[in-house]
Short mmCIF file of C-alpha atoms in Angstrom, two decimals:
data_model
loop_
_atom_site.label_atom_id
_atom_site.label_comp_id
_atom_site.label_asym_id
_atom_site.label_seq_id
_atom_site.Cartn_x
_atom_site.Cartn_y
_atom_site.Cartn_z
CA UNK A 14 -44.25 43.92 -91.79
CA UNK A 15 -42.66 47.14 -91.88
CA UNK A 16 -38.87 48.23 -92.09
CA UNK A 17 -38.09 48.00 -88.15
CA UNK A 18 -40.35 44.46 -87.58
CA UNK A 19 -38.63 42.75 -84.07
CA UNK A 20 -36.42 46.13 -82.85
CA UNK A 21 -36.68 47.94 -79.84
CA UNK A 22 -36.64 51.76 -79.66
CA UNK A 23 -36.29 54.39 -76.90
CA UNK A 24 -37.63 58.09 -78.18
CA UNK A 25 -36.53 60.40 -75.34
CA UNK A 26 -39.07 63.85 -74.92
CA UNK A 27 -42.23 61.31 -76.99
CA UNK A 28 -45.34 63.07 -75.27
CA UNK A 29 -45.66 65.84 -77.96
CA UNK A 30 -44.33 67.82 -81.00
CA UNK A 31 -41.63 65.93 -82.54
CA UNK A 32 -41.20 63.42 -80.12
CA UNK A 33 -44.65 62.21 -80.64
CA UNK A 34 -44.41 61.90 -84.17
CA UNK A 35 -41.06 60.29 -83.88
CA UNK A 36 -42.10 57.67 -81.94
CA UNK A 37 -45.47 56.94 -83.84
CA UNK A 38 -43.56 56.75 -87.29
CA UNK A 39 -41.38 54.33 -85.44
CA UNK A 40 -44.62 51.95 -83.90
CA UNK A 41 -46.49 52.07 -87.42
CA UNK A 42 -42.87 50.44 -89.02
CA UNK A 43 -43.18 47.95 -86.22
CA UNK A 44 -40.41 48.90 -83.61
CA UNK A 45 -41.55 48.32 -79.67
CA UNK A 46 -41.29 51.66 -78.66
CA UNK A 47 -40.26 53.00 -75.20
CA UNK A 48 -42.07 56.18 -74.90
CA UNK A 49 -39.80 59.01 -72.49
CA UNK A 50 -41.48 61.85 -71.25
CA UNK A 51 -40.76 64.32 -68.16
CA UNK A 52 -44.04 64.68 -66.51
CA UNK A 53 -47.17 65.29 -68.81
CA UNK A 54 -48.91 62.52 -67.84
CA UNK A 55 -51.68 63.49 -69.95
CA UNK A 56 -49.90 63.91 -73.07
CA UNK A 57 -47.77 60.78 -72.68
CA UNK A 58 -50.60 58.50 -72.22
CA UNK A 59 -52.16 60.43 -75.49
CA UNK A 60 -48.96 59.07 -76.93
CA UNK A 61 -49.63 55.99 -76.37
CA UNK A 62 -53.49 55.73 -77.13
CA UNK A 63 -52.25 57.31 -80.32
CA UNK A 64 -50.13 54.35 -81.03
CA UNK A 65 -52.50 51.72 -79.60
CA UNK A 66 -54.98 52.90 -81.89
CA UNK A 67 -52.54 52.64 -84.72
CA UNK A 68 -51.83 49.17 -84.05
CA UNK A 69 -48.37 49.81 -82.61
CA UNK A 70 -46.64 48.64 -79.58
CA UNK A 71 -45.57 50.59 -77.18
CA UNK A 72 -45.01 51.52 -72.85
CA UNK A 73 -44.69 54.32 -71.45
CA UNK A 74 -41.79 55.94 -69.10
CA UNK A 75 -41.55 58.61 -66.87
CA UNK A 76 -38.25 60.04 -66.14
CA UNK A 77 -37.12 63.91 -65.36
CA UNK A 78 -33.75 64.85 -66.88
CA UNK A 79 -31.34 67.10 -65.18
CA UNK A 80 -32.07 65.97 -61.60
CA UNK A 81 -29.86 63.34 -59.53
CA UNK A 82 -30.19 59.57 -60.87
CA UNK A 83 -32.18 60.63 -63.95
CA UNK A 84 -30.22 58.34 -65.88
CA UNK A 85 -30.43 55.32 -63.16
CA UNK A 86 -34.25 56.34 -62.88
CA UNK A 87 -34.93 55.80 -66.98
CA UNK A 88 -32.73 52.68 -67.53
CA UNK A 89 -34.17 50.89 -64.73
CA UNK A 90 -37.90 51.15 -66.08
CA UNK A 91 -36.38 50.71 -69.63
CA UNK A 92 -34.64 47.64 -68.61
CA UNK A 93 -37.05 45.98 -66.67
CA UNK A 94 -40.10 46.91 -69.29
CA UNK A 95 -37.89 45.10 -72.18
CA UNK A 96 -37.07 42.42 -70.20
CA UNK A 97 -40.75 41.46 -69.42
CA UNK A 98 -41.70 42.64 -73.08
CA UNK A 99 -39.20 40.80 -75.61
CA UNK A 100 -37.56 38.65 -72.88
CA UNK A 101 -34.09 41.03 -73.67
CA UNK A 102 -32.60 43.98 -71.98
CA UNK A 103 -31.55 44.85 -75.73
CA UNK A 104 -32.23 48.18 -77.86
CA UNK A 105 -31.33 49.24 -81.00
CA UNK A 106 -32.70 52.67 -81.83
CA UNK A 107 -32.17 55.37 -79.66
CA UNK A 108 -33.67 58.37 -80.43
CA UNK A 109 -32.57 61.24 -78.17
CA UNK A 110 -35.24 64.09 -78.90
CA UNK A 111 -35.81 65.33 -75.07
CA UNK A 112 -34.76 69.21 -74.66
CA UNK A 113 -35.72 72.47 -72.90
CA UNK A 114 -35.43 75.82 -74.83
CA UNK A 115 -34.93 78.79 -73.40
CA UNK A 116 -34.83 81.92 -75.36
CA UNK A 117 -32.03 84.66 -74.39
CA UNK A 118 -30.04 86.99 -76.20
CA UNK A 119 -26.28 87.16 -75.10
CA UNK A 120 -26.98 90.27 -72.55
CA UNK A 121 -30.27 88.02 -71.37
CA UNK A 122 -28.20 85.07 -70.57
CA UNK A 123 -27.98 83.70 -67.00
CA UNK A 124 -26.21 81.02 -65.08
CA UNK A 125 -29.48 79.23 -63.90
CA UNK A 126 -30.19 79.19 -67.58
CA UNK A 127 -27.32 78.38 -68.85
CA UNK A 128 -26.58 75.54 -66.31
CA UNK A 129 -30.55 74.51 -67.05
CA UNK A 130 -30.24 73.47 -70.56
CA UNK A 131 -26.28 72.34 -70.79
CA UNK A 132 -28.02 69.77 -67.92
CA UNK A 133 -30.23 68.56 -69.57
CA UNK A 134 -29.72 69.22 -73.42
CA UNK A 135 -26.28 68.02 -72.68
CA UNK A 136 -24.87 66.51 -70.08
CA UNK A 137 -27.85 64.27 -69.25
CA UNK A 138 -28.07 63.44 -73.27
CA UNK A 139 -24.32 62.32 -72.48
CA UNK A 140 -24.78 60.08 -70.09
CA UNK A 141 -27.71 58.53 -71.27
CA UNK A 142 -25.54 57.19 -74.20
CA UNK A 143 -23.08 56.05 -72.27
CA UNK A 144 -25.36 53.76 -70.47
CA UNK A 145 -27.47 52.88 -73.96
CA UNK A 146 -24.04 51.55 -74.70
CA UNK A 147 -24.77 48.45 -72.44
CA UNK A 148 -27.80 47.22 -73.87
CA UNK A 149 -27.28 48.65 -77.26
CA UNK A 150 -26.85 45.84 -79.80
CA UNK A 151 -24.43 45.73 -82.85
CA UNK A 152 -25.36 47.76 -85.87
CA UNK A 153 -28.10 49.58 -83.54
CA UNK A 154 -29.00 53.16 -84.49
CA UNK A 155 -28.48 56.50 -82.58
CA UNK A 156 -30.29 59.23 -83.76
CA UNK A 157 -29.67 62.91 -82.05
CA UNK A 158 -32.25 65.73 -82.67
CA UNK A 159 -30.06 68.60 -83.62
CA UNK A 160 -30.95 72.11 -85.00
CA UNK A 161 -31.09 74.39 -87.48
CA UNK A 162 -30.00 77.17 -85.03
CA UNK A 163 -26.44 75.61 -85.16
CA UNK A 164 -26.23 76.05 -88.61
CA UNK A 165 -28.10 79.91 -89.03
CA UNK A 166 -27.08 82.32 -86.94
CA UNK A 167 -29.98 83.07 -84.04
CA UNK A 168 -28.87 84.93 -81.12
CA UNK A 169 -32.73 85.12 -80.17
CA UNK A 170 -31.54 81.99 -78.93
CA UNK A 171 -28.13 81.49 -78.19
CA UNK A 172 -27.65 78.89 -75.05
CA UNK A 173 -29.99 76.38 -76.69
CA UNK A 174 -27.77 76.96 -80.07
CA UNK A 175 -24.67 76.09 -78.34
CA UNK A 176 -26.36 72.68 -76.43
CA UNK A 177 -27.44 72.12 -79.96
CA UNK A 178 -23.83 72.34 -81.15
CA UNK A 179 -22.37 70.36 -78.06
CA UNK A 180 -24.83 67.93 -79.42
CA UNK A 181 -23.45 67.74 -83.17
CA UNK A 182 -19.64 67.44 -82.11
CA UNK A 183 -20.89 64.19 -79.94
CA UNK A 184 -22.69 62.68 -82.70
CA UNK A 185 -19.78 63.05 -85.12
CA UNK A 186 -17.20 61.78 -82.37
CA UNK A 187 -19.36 58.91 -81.46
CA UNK A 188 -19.95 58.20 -84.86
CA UNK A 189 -16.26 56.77 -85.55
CA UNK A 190 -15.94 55.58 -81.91
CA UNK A 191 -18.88 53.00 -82.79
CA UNK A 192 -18.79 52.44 -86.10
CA UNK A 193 -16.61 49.04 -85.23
CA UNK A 194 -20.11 47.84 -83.60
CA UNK A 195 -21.91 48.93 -86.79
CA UNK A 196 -23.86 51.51 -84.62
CA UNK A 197 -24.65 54.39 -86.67
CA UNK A 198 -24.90 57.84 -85.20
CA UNK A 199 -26.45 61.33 -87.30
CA UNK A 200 -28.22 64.69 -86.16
CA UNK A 201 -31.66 65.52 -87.69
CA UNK A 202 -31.47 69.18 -87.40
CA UNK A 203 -35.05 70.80 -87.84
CA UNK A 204 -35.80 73.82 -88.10
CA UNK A 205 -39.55 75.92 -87.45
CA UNK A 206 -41.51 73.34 -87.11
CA UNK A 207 -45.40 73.28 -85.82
CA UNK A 208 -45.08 72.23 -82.33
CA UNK A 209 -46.14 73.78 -78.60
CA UNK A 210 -42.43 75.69 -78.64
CA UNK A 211 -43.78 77.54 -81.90
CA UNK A 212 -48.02 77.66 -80.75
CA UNK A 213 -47.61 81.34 -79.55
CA UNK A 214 -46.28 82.35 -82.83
CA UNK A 215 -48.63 80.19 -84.77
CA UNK A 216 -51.19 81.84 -83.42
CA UNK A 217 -50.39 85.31 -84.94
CA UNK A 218 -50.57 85.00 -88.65
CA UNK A 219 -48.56 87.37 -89.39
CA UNK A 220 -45.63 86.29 -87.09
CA UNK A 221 -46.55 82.56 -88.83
CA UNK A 222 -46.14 84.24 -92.27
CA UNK A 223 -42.33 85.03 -91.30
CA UNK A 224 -41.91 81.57 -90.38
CA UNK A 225 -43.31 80.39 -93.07
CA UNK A 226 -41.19 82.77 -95.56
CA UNK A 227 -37.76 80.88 -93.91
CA UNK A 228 -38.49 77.62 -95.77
CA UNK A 229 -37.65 77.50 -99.32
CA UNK A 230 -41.44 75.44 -99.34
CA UNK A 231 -42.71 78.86 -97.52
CA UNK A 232 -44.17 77.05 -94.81
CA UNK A 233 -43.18 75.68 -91.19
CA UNK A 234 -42.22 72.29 -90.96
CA UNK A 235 -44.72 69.77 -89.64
CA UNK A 236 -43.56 67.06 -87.36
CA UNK A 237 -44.08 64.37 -89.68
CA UNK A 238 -41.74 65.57 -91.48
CA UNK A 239 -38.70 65.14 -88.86
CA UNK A 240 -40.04 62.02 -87.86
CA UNK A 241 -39.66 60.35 -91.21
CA UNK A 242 -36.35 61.20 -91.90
CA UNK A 243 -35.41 59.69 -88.25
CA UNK A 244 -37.56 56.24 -89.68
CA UNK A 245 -35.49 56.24 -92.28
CA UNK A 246 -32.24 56.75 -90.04
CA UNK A 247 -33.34 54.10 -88.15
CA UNK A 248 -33.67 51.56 -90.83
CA UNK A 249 -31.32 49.05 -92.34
CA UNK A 250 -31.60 51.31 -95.98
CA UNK A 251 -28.98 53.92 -93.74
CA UNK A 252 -26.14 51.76 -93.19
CA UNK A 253 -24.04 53.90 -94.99
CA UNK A 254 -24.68 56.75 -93.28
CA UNK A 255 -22.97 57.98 -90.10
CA UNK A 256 -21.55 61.08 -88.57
CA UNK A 257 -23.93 63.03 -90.29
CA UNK A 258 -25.80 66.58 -89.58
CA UNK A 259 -28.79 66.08 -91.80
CA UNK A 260 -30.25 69.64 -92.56
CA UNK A 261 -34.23 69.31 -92.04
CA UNK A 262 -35.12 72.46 -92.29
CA UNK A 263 -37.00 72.80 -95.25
CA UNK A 264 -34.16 74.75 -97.13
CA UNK A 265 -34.32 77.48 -94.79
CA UNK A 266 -32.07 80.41 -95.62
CA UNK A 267 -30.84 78.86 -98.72
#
């Protein structure tokens, strides 16, 4: 039996990367696990084979965020998949992991980008909490996947920074505006980590090398590494812990 045995789970963005391992961590400690993706069909369903082959439980749903009724679209098969599932229209981790990057300097910026990943990075992350609210039981778990960007200075990016930051003044808001539920909410806040965003610089060593040399470990982060820290998060053994931004960076720039 492992640490989340009989709870429900929705990891947001779970095809690849860090949603993937996120949401396998959270199968293999025995959470029913509601698998969010955008449209890689192909990588979802990977997902969940992964999972499947792990023992885990797990379904699968497809839901674009940043369009009209994205929200309406992903509660609906969320609801209706518990409800045939665990007999319950109940969750109590939500792990909110979907984003689009987007990398522009300040004289790169545009509104189409801009207005791109506030939608969904932020507004759409929002909303989605608000209507998690209904279904999400007392001492439940919220669990927001922040970044090291907000904390380091890196204009190479500077629209997803700010979403990033929007994102960490929610979580510590929202913190003390559940906390009389018990609901716990923290930001993980990566930073390089080995995932498609990073493949093209992978893929030069000596651009991976400078990655690498961030870390205090001198190496990029692997997604198993983000995805235990949110197991533990999601766990009874983090009751204390709320309205936290919880550095995962591998002690970069220390």
């Amino acid at each position: 039996m492992g640490t989340l045995a009989g709870k429900t789970a929705l990891v947001t963005g779970a095809s690849r990367g860090i949603g993937r391992a996120i949401a396998r961590t959270l199968a293999a400690e025995g959470a029913l696990v509601a698998l969010h993706y955008a449209a890689n069909d192909h990588a979802a369903q990977e997902t969940l084979d992964l999972i499947d082959q792990d023992g885990g439980q797990a379904f699968l749903i497809r839901a674009e965020l940043g369009i009209p009724g994205d929200i309406h679209t992903l509660y609906t098969q969320l609801e209706d998949e518990l409800t045939q599932r665990t007999t319950s229209r109940h969750l109590d981790i939500l792990v909110n992991n979907a984003a689009v990057s987007g990398s522009a300097r300040i004289h790169e910026v545009t509104p189409d980008l801009f207005d791109r990943l506030f939608t969904v990075n932020t507004r759409s992350l929002l909303f989605l909490i608000q209507r998690a609210l209904n279904t999400l039981r007392d001492g439940g778990r919220i669990i927001n996947i922040s970044s090291a960007a907000t904390r380091i200075a890196y204009p190479e990016s500077l629209v997803y920074a700010m979403t990033k930051g929007a994102l960490n003044t929610l979580t510590l808001a929202l913190a003390k505006e559940l906390a009389p539920r018990g609901i716990t909410v923290n930001a993980v806040a990566p930073g390089f980590v080995e995932t498609d965003m990073n493949a093209h610089k992978r893929a030069d060593p000596q651009a991976a090398a400078h990655l690498a040399a961030w870390s205090a470990f001198n190496r990029i982060g692997h997604p198993d590494d983000i995805a235990d820290i949110v197991a533990f998060l999601a766990s009874d053994a983090s009751r204390w812990i709320t309205g936290q931004y919880l550095d995962a960076s591998g002690g970069t720039r220390l």
